[in-house]
Short mmCIF file of C-alpha atoms in Angstrom, two decimals:
data_model
loop_
_atom_site.label_atom_id
_atom_site.label_comp_id
_atom_site.label_asym_id
_atom_site.label_seq_id
_atom_site.Cartn_x
_atom_site.Cartn_y
_atom_site.Cartn_z
CA MET A 1 73.70 -56.24 45.98
CA CYS A 2 70.61 -59.20 47.04
CA GLU A 3 69.75 -59.68 43.80
CA ASP A 4 70.73 -64.34 44.33
CA LYS A 5 68.94 -65.00 47.14
CA PHE A 6 65.94 -62.44 46.12
CA GLU A 7 65.69 -65.19 43.06
CA GLN A 8 67.05 -68.34 45.01
CA TYR A 9 64.20 -66.66 47.67
CA MET A 10 61.65 -67.26 44.63
CA LYS A 11 62.48 -70.34 43.92
CA GLU A 12 62.16 -72.07 47.16
CA GLU A 13 59.30 -70.43 47.53
CA ARG A 14 57.29 -71.61 44.39
CA ARG A 15 58.51 -75.19 45.07
CA TYR A 16 56.87 -74.91 47.82
CA LEU A 17 53.04 -74.21 46.75
CA TYR A 18 53.71 -76.28 44.37
CA GLU A 19 54.29 -78.33 45.41
CA ARG A 20 51.06 -78.52 47.92
CA ILE A 21 49.17 -76.78 44.93
CA ASN A 22 49.48 -80.40 42.60
CA LEU A 23 49.43 -82.68 45.36
CA LEU A 24 45.79 -81.05 45.72
CA ARG A 25 45.47 -81.61 42.42
CA LEU A 26 46.02 -85.11 43.24
CA PHE A 27 43.66 -85.33 46.08
CA LYS A 28 40.97 -85.43 44.39
CA PRO A 29 39.02 -82.57 40.28
CA GLY A 30 38.20 -79.43 40.78
CA ASN A 31 40.08 -76.00 39.70
CA ILE A 32 43.06 -75.35 42.48
CA GLY A 33 45.83 -73.51 40.59
CA PHE A 34 47.66 -69.85 40.73
CA ARG A 35 46.44 -66.12 39.08
CA ASP A 36 49.38 -64.15 41.55
CA VAL A 37 51.79 -64.38 43.25
CA PHE A 38 53.15 -62.47 45.28
CA PHE A 39 56.56 -62.17 46.63
CA ARG A 40 58.76 -60.07 49.43
CA TYR A 41 61.77 -60.06 50.45
CA SER A 42 62.85 -57.72 53.03
CA PHE A 43 66.62 -57.38 53.65
CA THR A 44 69.25 -55.14 56.22
CA VAL A 45 72.59 -53.51 54.33
CA MET A 46 74.64 -51.31 55.94
CA GLY A 47 71.59 -51.64 58.57
CA PHE A 48 69.29 -50.10 56.24
CA GLU A 49 65.83 -51.88 55.73
CA ASN A 50 65.54 -52.36 52.43
CA MET A 51 62.05 -54.06 50.18
CA VAL A 52 61.59 -55.61 47.24
CA GLU A 53 58.44 -57.44 46.27
CA HIS A 54 57.48 -59.04 42.72
CA CYS A 55 54.52 -60.43 41.08
CA SER A 56 54.10 -63.22 39.23
CA TYR A 57 50.74 -63.38 36.79
CA ASN A 58 49.48 -66.91 35.71
CA GLN A 59 47.61 -67.14 33.07
CA THR A 60 45.83 -71.34 32.85
CA ARG A 61 42.69 -72.98 32.20
CA ASN A 62 41.45 -71.65 35.49
CA PHE A 63 40.17 -69.35 34.06
CA ILE A 64 37.73 -71.73 31.78
CA ASP A 65 37.51 -74.03 34.19
CA SER A 66 34.18 -74.34 36.10
CA ARG A 67 34.85 -76.84 38.34
CA LYS A 68 35.23 -76.24 41.89
CA PHE A 69 37.94 -77.26 44.31
CA THR A 70 35.94 -78.07 47.55
CA LEU A 71 35.86 -79.61 50.57
CA SER A 72 33.82 -81.42 53.12
CA GLU A 73 34.27 -81.38 56.99
CA GLU A 74 35.88 -85.29 57.08
CA GLU A 75 37.99 -84.27 53.15
CA ILE A 76 39.84 -81.60 55.18
CA VAL A 77 41.60 -84.38 57.74
CA SER A 78 42.28 -86.26 55.41
CA CYS A 79 43.52 -83.98 52.57
CA ASN A 80 45.98 -82.54 55.71
CA GLN A 81 47.27 -85.88 56.59
CA TRP A 82 47.67 -86.73 52.44
CA LEU A 83 49.71 -82.90 52.84
CA ASN A 84 51.81 -84.01 54.77
CA ASP A 85 52.26 -87.70 53.55
CA TYR A 86 52.88 -86.82 50.18
CA CYS A 87 55.27 -84.01 50.66
CA ASN A 88 58.42 -83.84 50.18
CA ALA A 89 60.73 -87.28 49.32
CA PRO A 90 57.84 -88.63 47.83
CA TYR A 91 56.41 -86.06 45.72
CA THR A 92 60.18 -85.75 44.57
CA LEU A 93 60.63 -88.94 43.25
CA LEU A 94 57.56 -88.72 41.34
CA LYS A 95 58.06 -84.99 40.45
CA GLU A 96 58.21 -85.53 36.88
CA SER A 97 54.85 -87.22 36.19
CA ILE A 98 53.40 -84.92 38.79
CA ASP A 99 54.70 -81.63 36.30
CA GLU A 100 53.41 -83.64 32.67
CA PHE A 101 49.72 -84.31 35.04
CA SER A 102 50.29 -80.72 36.26
CA TRP A 103 50.97 -79.11 33.14
CA GLY A 104 48.35 -80.76 30.98
CA LEU A 105 45.49 -79.61 33.71
CA GLU A 106 47.09 -76.06 33.06
CA GLN A 107 45.31 -76.07 29.13
CA ASP A 108 42.71 -73.99 27.95
CA ASP A 109 43.54 -76.23 24.95
CA THR A 110 41.28 -79.35 25.62
CA PRO A 111 42.83 -81.57 22.50
CA THR A 112 46.70 -80.01 24.26
CA GLY A 113 44.73 -80.53 27.33
CA PHE A 114 44.40 -84.54 26.63
CA GLU A 115 47.77 -84.97 25.30
CA GLN A 116 49.66 -83.72 28.65
CA HIS A 117 48.09 -86.55 30.08
CA ILE A 118 48.29 -89.00 27.17
CA THR A 119 52.52 -87.96 28.17
CA ALA A 120 52.17 -88.41 31.80
CA LEU A 121 50.88 -91.74 31.32
CA GLU A 122 53.33 -93.33 29.40
CA MET A 123 56.34 -91.83 31.53
CA THR A 124 55.36 -93.13 34.69
CA LEU A 125 53.71 -96.22 33.19
CA LEU A 126 56.16 -97.23 30.42
CA PRO A 127 59.61 -97.94 29.70
CA GLN A 128 61.59 -94.66 27.03
CA ASN A 129 60.99 -95.90 23.65
CA GLN A 130 58.48 -98.03 24.26
CA THR A 131 56.89 -99.52 20.27
CA GLY A 132 53.43 -100.49 21.06
CA LYS A 133 52.93 -98.38 23.38
CA LYS A 134 48.74 -98.27 22.87
CA GLN A 135 48.56 -101.96 24.03
CA MET A 136 50.83 -101.26 26.31
CA LEU A 137 50.04 -98.81 28.62
CA ALA A 138 45.49 -99.91 28.33
CA ASN A 139 46.92 -102.94 29.52
CA ARG A 140 49.27 -102.23 32.42
CA ILE A 141 46.27 -99.33 33.42
CA SER A 142 43.08 -101.60 33.03
CA ALA A 143 44.87 -104.15 35.72
CA MET A 144 46.18 -100.98 38.31
CA LEU A 145 43.21 -100.03 38.66
CA GLY A 146 39.83 -102.54 37.14
CA ASN A 147 38.90 -103.64 40.20
CA SER A 148 36.70 -106.74 38.56
CA PRO A 149 36.25 -108.64 34.87
CA ALA A 150 33.64 -105.72 33.23
CA GLU A 151 35.69 -103.07 35.05
CA ILE A 152 39.44 -104.30 34.02
CA GLN A 153 38.18 -104.09 30.06
CA GLN A 154 35.48 -101.00 30.00
CA LEU A 155 39.06 -98.61 31.45
CA TYR A 156 40.69 -101.27 28.87
CA GLN A 157 38.49 -100.04 25.69
CA LYS A 158 38.14 -96.27 27.53
CA VAL A 159 42.63 -95.97 27.08
CA MET A 160 42.31 -97.51 23.41
CA ASN A 161 39.85 -95.50 22.33
CA PHE A 162 41.78 -91.83 24.65
CA TYR A 163 44.79 -92.84 21.68
CA ARG A 164 42.46 -93.39 18.52
CA PHE A 165 40.76 -89.61 19.93
CA ARG A 166 44.59 -88.24 20.68
CA SER A 167 45.68 -89.29 16.88
CA GLU A 168 42.90 -88.65 15.40
CA SER A 169 43.78 -85.28 15.93
CA LEU A 170 47.73 -84.66 16.12
CA HIS A 171 46.75 -86.14 12.26
CA GLU A 172 43.93 -85.98 10.90
CA GLY A 173 43.51 -81.97 12.71
CA ASN A 174 39.63 -84.03 13.64
CA ASP A 175 39.34 -82.91 17.59
CA SER A 176 35.63 -83.77 18.20
CA ASN A 177 36.05 -86.67 19.88
CA ILE A 178 37.69 -85.01 22.41
CA THR A 179 34.99 -83.18 24.56
CA ASP A 180 35.73 -81.58 27.88
CA THR A 181 33.74 -85.39 29.66
CA GLU A 182 36.74 -87.00 27.45
CA LEU A 183 38.75 -84.70 29.19
CA HIS A 184 38.19 -85.25 32.34
CA ASP A 185 37.51 -88.53 31.99
CA LEU A 186 41.09 -89.06 30.95
CA GLU A 187 41.85 -87.24 33.60
CA ASN A 188 40.65 -88.78 36.36
CA ILE A 189 42.30 -91.70 35.04
CA THR A 190 45.98 -90.32 35.28
CA ARG A 191 45.20 -88.69 38.90
CA GLU A 192 44.02 -92.57 39.98
CA VAL A 193 46.71 -94.05 38.82
CA LEU A 194 49.34 -90.60 39.64
CA LYS A 195 48.01 -91.83 42.96
CA LYS A 196 48.74 -95.13 43.73
CA CYS A 197 52.68 -94.58 41.86
CA LEU A 198 53.18 -91.53 45.08
CA ILE A 199 51.83 -94.17 47.32
CA ARG A 200 54.12 -96.49 46.42
CA CYS A 201 57.16 -94.13 46.40
CA LYS A 202 56.37 -93.73 50.14
CA ILE A 203 55.90 -97.33 50.06
CA GLU A 204 59.34 -97.72 48.73
CA TYR A 205 61.05 -94.69 49.65
CA ASP A 206 60.07 -95.40 54.17
CA LEU A 207 62.27 -98.71 53.19
CA ASP A 208 65.03 -97.66 50.97
CA SER A 209 65.76 -93.82 51.22
CA SER A 210 68.05 -94.02 49.02
CA ILE A 211 65.86 -95.28 46.14
CA THR A 212 65.30 -93.47 42.32
CA TRP A 213 62.18 -93.56 40.98
CA ASN A 214 63.72 -95.54 37.99
CA GLU A 215 64.03 -98.01 41.13
CA ILE A 216 60.68 -97.90 41.95
CA LYS A 217 58.88 -97.32 38.53
CA ASN A 218 60.66 -100.99 37.28
CA GLN A 219 59.68 -102.17 40.47
CA ILE A 220 55.68 -101.17 39.38
CA MET A 221 56.71 -102.14 35.93
CA ASN A 222 56.91 -105.95 36.99
CA ASP A 223 54.27 -106.31 38.38
CA LEU A 224 51.79 -105.15 36.35
CA ILE A 225 53.33 -107.65 33.28
CA ARG A 226 52.97 -110.14 36.08
CA GLN A 227 49.17 -109.27 36.76
CA VAL A 228 48.82 -108.64 32.45
CA ILE A 229 49.97 -111.73 32.08
CA SER A 230 47.69 -113.16 34.51
CA LEU A 231 44.41 -111.20 32.90
CA LYS A 232 45.42 -112.28 29.40
CA ASN A 233 45.21 -116.02 31.06
CA GLU A 234 41.89 -115.94 32.51
CA GLY A 235 40.88 -114.15 29.15
CA ILE A 236 40.19 -111.18 30.49
CA LEU A 237 42.26 -108.92 28.00
CA PRO A 238 42.62 -109.81 24.86
CA ALA A 239 46.06 -112.23 24.11
#
């Protein structure tokens, strides 16, 4: 009689739990996630108390990733503020990209996780069905994250290399270049891009609560187009 309510209860609890875990995964690197999730739903029907219990079992990269997710005393304060600031509306606006990033973290196959992170970056910074993705994404990531000409050029080359590694893996069956070091490097770049976009989502939502992700994405892309043109004119990025 209460199956629909129980399903709705589990759906809402999962939504809350995954939102918080995904925000923690964005806050800083480290292995954090679920193994077993236990649900207990109590209800009363015609004066009789009833209880339904359910266990959801998860087996992901958590089992083989040795990195610990830890917080210092100072980080606890800033992490709680992060969770408070970017939950709900800002998170929902960027949810598809965050889910893709999180799915990459959960892959126990390194090349597959690598692929998911690149997909998350493409979803976030490129138009749909964009041609010439490799150079455009390298330009935009380096413009967004680089703080000096040398850092911008280094990021550009890293992203170009990441695309080459992915192509070798997908089309040649050679994944020798996709090591844990390369995977974590790409993971951190993806994390920093998503954090900047999530901050932008909050800013724009606070100004206009009816704004959509596509509108925010267009603003971000237009800003990056102008930055890339400027960097090319200065000779920092290749023309």
